[in-house]
Coordinates of C-alpha atoms in Angstrom, one line a residue:
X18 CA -13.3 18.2 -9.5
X19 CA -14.0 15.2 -12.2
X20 CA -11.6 12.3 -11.6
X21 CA -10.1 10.4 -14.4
X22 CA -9.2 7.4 -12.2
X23 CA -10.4 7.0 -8.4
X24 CA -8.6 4.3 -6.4
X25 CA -9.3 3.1 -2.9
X26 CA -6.2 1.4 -1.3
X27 CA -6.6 -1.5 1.5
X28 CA -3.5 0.0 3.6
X29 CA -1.7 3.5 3.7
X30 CA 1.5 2.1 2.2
X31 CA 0.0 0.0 -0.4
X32 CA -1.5 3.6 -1.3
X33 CA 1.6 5.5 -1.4
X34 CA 3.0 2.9 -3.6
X35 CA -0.4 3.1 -6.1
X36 CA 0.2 7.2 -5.5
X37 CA 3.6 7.1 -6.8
X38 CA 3.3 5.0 -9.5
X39 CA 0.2 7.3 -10.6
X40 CA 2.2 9.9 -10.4
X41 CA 5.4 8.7 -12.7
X42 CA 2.7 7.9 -15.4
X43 CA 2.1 11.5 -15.6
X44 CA -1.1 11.3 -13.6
X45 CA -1.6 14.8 -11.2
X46 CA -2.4 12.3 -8.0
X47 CA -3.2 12.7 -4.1
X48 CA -3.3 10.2 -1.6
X49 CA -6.1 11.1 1.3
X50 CA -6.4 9.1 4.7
X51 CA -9.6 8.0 4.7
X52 CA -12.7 9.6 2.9
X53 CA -12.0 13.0 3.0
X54 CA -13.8 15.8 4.7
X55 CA -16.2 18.1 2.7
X56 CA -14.2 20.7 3.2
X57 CA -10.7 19.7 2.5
X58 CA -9.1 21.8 -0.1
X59 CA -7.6 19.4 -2.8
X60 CA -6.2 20.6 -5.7
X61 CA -7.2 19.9 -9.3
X62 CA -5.9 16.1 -10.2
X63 CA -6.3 13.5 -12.4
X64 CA -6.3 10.5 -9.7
X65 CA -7.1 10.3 -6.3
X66 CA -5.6 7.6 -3.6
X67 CA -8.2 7.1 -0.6
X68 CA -6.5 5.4 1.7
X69 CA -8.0 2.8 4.2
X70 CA -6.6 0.8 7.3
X71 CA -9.0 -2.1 6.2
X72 CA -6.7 -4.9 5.3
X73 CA -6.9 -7.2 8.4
X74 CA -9.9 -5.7 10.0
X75 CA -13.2 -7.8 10.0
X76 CA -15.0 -8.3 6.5
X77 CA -18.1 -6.5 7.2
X78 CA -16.1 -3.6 8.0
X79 CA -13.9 -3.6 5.2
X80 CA -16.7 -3.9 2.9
X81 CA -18.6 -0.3 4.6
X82 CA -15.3 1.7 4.5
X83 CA -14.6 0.7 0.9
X84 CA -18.1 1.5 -0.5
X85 CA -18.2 4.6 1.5
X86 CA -14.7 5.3 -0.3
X87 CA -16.1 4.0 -3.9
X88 CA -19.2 6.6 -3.4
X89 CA -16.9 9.3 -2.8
X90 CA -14.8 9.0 -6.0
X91 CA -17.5 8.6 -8.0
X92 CA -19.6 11.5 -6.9
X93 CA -16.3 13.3 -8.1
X94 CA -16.4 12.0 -11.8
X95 CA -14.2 9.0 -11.8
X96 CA -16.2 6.2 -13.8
X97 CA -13.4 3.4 -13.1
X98 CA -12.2 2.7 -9.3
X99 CA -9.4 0.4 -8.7
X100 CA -9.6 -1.4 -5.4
X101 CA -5.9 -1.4 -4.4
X102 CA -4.5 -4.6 -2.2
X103 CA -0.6 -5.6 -1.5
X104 CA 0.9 -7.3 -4.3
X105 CA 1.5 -10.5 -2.1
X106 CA -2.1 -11.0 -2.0
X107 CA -2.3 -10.0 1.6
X108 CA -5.4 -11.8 3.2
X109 CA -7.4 -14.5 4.6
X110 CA -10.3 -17.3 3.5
X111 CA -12.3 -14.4 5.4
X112 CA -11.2 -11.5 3.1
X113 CA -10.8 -9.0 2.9
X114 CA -10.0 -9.0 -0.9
X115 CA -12.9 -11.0 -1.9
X116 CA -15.9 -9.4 -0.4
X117 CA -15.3 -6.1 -1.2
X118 CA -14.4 -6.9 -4.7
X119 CA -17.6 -8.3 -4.3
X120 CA -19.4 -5.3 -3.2
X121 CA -17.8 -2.9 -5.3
X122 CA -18.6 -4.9 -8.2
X123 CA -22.0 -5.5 -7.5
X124 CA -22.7 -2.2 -6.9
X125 CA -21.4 -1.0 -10.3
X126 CA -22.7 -3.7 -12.1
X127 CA -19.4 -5.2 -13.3
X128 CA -20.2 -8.3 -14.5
X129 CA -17.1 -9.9 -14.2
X130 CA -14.2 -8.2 -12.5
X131 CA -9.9 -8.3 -13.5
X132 CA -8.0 -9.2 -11.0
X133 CA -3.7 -9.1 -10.6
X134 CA -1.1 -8.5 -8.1
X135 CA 1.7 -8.2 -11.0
X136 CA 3.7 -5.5 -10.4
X137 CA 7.2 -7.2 -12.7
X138 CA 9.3 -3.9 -11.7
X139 CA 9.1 -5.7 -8.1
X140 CA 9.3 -9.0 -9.0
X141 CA 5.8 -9.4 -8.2
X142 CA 4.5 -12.1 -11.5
X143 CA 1.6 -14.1 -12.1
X144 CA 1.8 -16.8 -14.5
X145 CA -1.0 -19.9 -15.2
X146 CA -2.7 -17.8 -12.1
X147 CA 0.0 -18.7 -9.3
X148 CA 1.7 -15.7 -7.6
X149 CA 5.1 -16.1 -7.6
X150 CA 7.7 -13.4 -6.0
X151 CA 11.1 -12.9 -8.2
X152 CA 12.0 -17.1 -9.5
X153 CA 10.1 -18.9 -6.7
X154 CA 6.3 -19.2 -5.9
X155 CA 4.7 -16.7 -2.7
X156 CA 4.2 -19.7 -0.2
X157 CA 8.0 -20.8 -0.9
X158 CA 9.4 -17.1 -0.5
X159 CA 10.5 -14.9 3.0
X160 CA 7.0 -13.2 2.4
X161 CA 4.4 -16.1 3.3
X162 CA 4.9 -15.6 6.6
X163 CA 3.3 -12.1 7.3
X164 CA 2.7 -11.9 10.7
X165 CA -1.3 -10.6 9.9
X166 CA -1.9 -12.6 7.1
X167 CA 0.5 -15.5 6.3
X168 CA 0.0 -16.7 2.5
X169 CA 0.7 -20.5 2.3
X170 CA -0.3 -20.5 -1.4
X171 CA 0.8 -19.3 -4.3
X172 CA -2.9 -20.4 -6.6
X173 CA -4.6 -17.1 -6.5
X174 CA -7.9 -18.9 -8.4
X175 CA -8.1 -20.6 -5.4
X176 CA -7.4 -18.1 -2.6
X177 CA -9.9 -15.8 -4.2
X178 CA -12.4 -18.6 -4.9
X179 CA -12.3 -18.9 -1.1
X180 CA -12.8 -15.4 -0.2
X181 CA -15.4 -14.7 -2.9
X182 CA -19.2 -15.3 -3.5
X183 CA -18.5 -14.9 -7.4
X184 CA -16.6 -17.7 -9.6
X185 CA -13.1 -17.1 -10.3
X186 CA -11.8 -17.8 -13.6
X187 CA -8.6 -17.1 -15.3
X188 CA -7.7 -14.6 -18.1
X189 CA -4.0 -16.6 -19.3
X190 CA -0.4 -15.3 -20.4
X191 CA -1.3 -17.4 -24.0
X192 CA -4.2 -14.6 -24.2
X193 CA -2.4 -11.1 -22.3
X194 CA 0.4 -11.3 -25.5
X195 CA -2.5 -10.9 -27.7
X196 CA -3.7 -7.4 -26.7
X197 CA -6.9 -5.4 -25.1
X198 CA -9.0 -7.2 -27.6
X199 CA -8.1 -10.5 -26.6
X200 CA -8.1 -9.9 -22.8
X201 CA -12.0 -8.5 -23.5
X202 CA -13.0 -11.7 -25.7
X203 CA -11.8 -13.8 -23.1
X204 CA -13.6 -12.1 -20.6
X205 CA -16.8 -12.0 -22.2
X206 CA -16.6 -15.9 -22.8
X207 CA -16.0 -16.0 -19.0
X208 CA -18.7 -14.0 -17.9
X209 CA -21.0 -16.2 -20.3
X210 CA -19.5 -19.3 -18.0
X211 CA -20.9 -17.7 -14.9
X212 CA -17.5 -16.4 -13.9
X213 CA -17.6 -13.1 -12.1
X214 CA -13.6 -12.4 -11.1
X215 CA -10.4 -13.7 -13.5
X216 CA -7.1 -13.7 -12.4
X217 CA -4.8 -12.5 -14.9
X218 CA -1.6 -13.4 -15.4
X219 CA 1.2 -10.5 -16.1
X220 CA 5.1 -10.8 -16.6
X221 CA 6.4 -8.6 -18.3
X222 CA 5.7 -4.7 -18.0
X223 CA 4.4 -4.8 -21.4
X224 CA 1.4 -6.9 -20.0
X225 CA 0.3 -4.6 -17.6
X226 CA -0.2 -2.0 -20.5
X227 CA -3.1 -4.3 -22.1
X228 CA -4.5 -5.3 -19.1
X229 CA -5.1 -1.6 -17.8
X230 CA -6.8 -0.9 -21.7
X231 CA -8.8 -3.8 -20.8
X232 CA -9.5 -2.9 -17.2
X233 CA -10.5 0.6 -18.3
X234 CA -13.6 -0.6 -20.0
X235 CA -15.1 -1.5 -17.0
X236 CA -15.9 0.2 -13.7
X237 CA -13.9 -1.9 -10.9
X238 CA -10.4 -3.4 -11.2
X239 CA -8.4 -4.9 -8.5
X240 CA -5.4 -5.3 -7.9
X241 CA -1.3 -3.8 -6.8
X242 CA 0.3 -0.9 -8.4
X243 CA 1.0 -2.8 -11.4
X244 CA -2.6 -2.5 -12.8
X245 CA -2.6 0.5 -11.7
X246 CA 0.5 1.7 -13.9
X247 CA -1.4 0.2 -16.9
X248 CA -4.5 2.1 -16.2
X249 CA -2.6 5.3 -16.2
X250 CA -1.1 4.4 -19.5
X251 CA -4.7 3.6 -21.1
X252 CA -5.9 6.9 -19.9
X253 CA -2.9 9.1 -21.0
X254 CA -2.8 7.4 -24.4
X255 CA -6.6 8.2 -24.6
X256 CA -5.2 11.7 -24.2
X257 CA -7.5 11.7 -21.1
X258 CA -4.5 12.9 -18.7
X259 CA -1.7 14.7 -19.4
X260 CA 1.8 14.5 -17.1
X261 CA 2.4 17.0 -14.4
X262 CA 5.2 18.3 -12.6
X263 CA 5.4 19.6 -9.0
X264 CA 5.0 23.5 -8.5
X265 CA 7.4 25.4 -6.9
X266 CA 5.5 24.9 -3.8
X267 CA 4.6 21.6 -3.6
X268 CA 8.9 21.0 -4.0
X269 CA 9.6 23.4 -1.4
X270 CA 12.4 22.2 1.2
X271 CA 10.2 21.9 4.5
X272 CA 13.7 21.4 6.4
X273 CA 13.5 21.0 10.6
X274 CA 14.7 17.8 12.5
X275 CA 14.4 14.1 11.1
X276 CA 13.3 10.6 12.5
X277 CA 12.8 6.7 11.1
X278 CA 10.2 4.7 12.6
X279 CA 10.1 1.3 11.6
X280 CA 8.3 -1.3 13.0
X281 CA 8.2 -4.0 10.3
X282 CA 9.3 -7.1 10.6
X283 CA 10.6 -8.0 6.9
X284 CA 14.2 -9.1 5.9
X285 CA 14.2 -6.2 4.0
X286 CA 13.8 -3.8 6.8
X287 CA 16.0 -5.6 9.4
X288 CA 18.5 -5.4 6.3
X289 CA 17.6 -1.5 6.3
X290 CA 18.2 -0.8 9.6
X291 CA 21.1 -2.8 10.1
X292 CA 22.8 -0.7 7.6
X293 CA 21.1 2.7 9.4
X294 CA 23.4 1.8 12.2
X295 CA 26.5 3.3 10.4
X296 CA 25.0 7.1 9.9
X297 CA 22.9 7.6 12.5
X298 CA 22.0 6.4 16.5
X299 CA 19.2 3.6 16.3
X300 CA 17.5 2.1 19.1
X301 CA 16.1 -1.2 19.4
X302 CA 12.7 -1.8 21.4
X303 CA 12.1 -4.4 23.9
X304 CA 8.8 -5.6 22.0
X305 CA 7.6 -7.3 25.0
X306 CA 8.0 -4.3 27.3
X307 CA 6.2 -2.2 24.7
X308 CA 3.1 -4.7 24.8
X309 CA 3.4 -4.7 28.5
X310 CA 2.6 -1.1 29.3
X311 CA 3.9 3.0 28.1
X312 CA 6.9 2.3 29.9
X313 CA 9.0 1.7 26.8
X314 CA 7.6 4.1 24.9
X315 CA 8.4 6.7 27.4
X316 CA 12.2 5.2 27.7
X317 CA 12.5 5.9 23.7
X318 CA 11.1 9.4 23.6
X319 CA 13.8 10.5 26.3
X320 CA 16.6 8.9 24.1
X321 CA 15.5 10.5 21.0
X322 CA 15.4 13.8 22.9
X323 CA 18.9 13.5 23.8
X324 CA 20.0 13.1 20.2
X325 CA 17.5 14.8 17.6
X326 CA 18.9 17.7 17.8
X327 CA 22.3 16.6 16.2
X328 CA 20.5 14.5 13.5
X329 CA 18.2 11.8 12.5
X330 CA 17.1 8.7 14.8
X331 CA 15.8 5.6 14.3
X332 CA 13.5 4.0 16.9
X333 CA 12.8 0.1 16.2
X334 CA 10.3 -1.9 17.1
X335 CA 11.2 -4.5 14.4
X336 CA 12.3 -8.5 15.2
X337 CA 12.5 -11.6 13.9
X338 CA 9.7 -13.9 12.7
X339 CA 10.7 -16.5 15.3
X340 CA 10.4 -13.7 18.6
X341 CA 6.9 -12.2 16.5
X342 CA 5.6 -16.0 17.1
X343 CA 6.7 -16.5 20.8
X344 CA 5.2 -12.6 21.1
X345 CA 1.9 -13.7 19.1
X346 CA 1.5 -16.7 21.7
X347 CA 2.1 -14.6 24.8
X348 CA -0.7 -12.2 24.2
X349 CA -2.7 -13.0 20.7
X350 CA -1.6 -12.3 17.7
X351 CA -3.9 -8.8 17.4
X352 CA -3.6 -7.4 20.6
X353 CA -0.2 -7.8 20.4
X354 CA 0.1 -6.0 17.0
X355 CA -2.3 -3.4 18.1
X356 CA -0.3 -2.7 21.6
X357 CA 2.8 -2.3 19.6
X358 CA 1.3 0.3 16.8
X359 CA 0.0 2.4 19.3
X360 CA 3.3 2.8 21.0
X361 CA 4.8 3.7 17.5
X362 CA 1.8 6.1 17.0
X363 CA 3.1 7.6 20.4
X364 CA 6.0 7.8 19.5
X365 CA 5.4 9.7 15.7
X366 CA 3.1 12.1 18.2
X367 CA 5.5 13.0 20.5
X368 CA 8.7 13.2 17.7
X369 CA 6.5 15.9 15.6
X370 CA 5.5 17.9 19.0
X371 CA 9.4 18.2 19.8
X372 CA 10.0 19.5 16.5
X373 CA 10.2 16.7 14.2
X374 CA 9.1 17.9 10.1
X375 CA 10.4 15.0 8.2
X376 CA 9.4 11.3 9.7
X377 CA 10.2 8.2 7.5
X378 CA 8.4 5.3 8.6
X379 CA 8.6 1.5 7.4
X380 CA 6.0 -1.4 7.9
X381 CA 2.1 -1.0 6.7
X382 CA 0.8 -1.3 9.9
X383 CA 2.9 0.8 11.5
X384 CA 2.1 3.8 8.9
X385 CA -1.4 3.4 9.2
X386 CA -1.3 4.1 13.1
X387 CA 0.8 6.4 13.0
X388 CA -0.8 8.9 10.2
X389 CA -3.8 8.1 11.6
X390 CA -2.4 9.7 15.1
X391 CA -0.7 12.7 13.5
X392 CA -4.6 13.2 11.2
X393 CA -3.1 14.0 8.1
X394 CA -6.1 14.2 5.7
X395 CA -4.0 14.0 2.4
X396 CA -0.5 14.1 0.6
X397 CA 0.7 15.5 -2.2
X398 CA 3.2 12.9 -4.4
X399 CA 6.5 14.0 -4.8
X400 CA 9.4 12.5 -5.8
X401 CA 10.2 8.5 -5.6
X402 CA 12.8 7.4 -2.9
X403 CA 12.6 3.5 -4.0
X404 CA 10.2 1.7 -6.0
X405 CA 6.6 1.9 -4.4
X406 CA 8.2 5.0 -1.7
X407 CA 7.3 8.6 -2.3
X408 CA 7.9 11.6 -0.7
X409 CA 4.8 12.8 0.8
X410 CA 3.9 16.4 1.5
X411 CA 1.0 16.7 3.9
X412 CA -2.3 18.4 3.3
X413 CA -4.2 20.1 5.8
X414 CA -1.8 19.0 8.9
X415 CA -2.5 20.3 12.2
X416 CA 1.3 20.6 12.8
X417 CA 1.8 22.4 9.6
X418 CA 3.8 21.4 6.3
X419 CA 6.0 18.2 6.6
X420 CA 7.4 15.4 4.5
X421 CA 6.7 11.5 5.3
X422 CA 7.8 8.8 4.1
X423 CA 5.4 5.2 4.2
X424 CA 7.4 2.3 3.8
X425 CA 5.6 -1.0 3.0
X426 CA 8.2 -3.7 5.0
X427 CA 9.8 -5.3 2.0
X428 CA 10.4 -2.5 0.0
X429 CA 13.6 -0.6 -0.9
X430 CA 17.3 -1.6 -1.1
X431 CA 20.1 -1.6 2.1
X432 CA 20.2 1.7 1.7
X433 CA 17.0 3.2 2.2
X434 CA 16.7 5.2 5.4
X435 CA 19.7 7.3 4.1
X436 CA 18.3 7.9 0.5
X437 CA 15.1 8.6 1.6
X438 CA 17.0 11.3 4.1
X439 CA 18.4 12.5 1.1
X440 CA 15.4 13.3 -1.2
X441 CA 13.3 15.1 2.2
X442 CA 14.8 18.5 2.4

């Protein structure tokens, strides 16, 4: 196998999101969790996703998982590796976006390293270097309160200047409009300043194809899908990759019984589930209960049993930002997280042991525990349920073929849990 691009994503969602977008370019792509095995069978592709559960964990690990990734993909031929983070900027003056940009960067000898969340298709912009979500800056938006990783501003210079051992300069909108060319001057002056990351502001779509010409001159980028959609572009106008559709295999209807999980806490998934409650039977956790022992866990499993077999369910774990915080005080913020994943990852186990071969599942965290129960070593990409939402087809399951859906919390429309129904067969 010789990659064209290699990408190592910060959380499984993020990574189906990068995945998809890969794919639409025309890039042949997989999405693994983890670093894969020696002995996993993949099948010939342009790009490949590693996935990693390394967003909120502690830097130093973060760091080890993502070089251990970036060794992988390039022992495989890919000479540019895209670190992958959430296009909010998901993270803390500890990290984890800074050191392992810092890592990765120093060991490829980057000199200075491109750096954007953009993704315009979801409203995701930067402009003058300040993050702002649709008309509004990310600390005034519904999304600076993540429950992991609350972002109270919208300056990404500075958050990354406070995560980073490298100067952070800024690559501006005045320069993007100019072209790869420009984008490349400018980073050479900056790198001449003793700057070793930029910022670069992005949007309009347009931008992200010159930023991804000008990424793909160097060895590490980071950044959300949006980069990553630009990067594509360079390499299939280099005539480097060439589009791909699924094979009658890979778009074979897996069919069997159907479940949600979702256990984000986004207005956008309360919104989702909400309208769930029309088309199928949805059952709301006791949060609390579900920190406090299996008890809960156990109570949902004999619920779903009495209805799976008529149709889809969706079990919830999801509430509001105010009952998160009184949760969070109880009983820490991570052990309470951590408490309620593992009773979603129970959950995922027992629905695919009673039968269940298509599983949609919303919230980041959530995903992550859950695949990581159900060790799934890869997907193939299939077709797009929502912006940043795939269909996933496992590779190398131990409960055979199936179709999952990973949901980051704030993507898709009202509708989603019945669309993405829909498009798993």
């Amino acid at each position: 196998m010789s990659l064209k691009l290699g990408c190592i994503a910060d959380d499984y969602t993020g990574a189906s999101d990068l995945a998809n977008t890969l794919t639409r370019a025309g890039l042949r792509t997989v999405q693994t969790i983890g670093v894969p095995a020696s002995d996993l069978a993949l099948p010939v592709v342009d790009a490949v996703v590693v996935s990693l559960k390394s967003r909120s964990i502690e830097a130093s690990q973060a760091v080890a998982r993502s070089r251990e990734a970036d060794r992988w993909l390039r022992a495989r031929g890919a000479e540019h590796v895209l670190f992958k983070i959430c296009s909010t900027f998901d993270s803390t003056d500890a990290g984890n976006i800074g050191p392992v940009m810092d890592a990765l960067a120093g060991d490829a000898g980057d000199p200075i390293v491109l750096v954007t969340p953009a993704f315009p298709e979801t409203k995701r912009t930067v402009y003058q270097g300040n993050l702002f979500v649709g008309a509004v800056p990310l600390n005034e938006s519904p999304l600076k309160d993540h429950p992991l990783n609350p972002m109270h501003d919208a300056n990404l210079v500075r958050v990354l200047g406070r995560q980073s051992r490298r100067r952070i300069g800024l690559v501006d909108l005045a320069t993007v409009v100019h072209g790869p060319e420009a984008i490349g001057h400018r980073l050479q002056e900056l790198a001449g300043q003793d700057f070793g990351a930029a910022i670069i502001d992005a949007v309009f779509d347009a931008d992200l194809t010159a930023i991804g010409a000008a990424a793909l001159k160097s060895k590490v980028s980071v950044g959300a899908s949006g980069i990553g959609l630009g990067l594509a572009r360079a390499l299939v106008a280099a005539g480097q990759a060439h589009s791909h559709g699924l094979t009658h295999h890979e778009d074979a209807p897996v069919g069997g019984m159907a479940a949600c999980l979702a256990g984000s806490c986004s207005q956008a998934t309360l919104q989702q589930i909400a309208q769930a409650e029309t088309i199928m039977p949805v059952l709301h956790l006791d949060a609390a209960a579900l920190v406090a022992g299996p008890d809960e866990a156990q109570r949902a499993m004999v619920w779903a049993g009495e209805r799976i077999g008529r149709g889809p369910v969706l079990i919830a774990s999801s509430a509001t930002p105010d009952q998160v915080s009184a949760l969070q005080a109880r009983h820490g913020r991570e052990a309470a997280g951590h408490a309620i994943e593992q009773a979603m990852a129970d959950l995922a186990e027992g629905l695919i042991g009673a039968g269940v071969r298509r599983l949609i599942v919303a919230g980041g965290e959530t995903s992550g525990a859950v695949v990581d129960r159900l060790r799934i070593p890869g997907f193939l990409v299939g077709p797009e349920i929502a912006a940043g939402v795939p269909v996933l087809r496992a590779i190398g399951a131990e409960a055979g073929d199936m179709l999952l859906a990973l949901k980051s919390g704030n993507f898709g429309g009202p509708q989603f849990f019945a669309e993405a129904l829909g498009l798993m067969r």
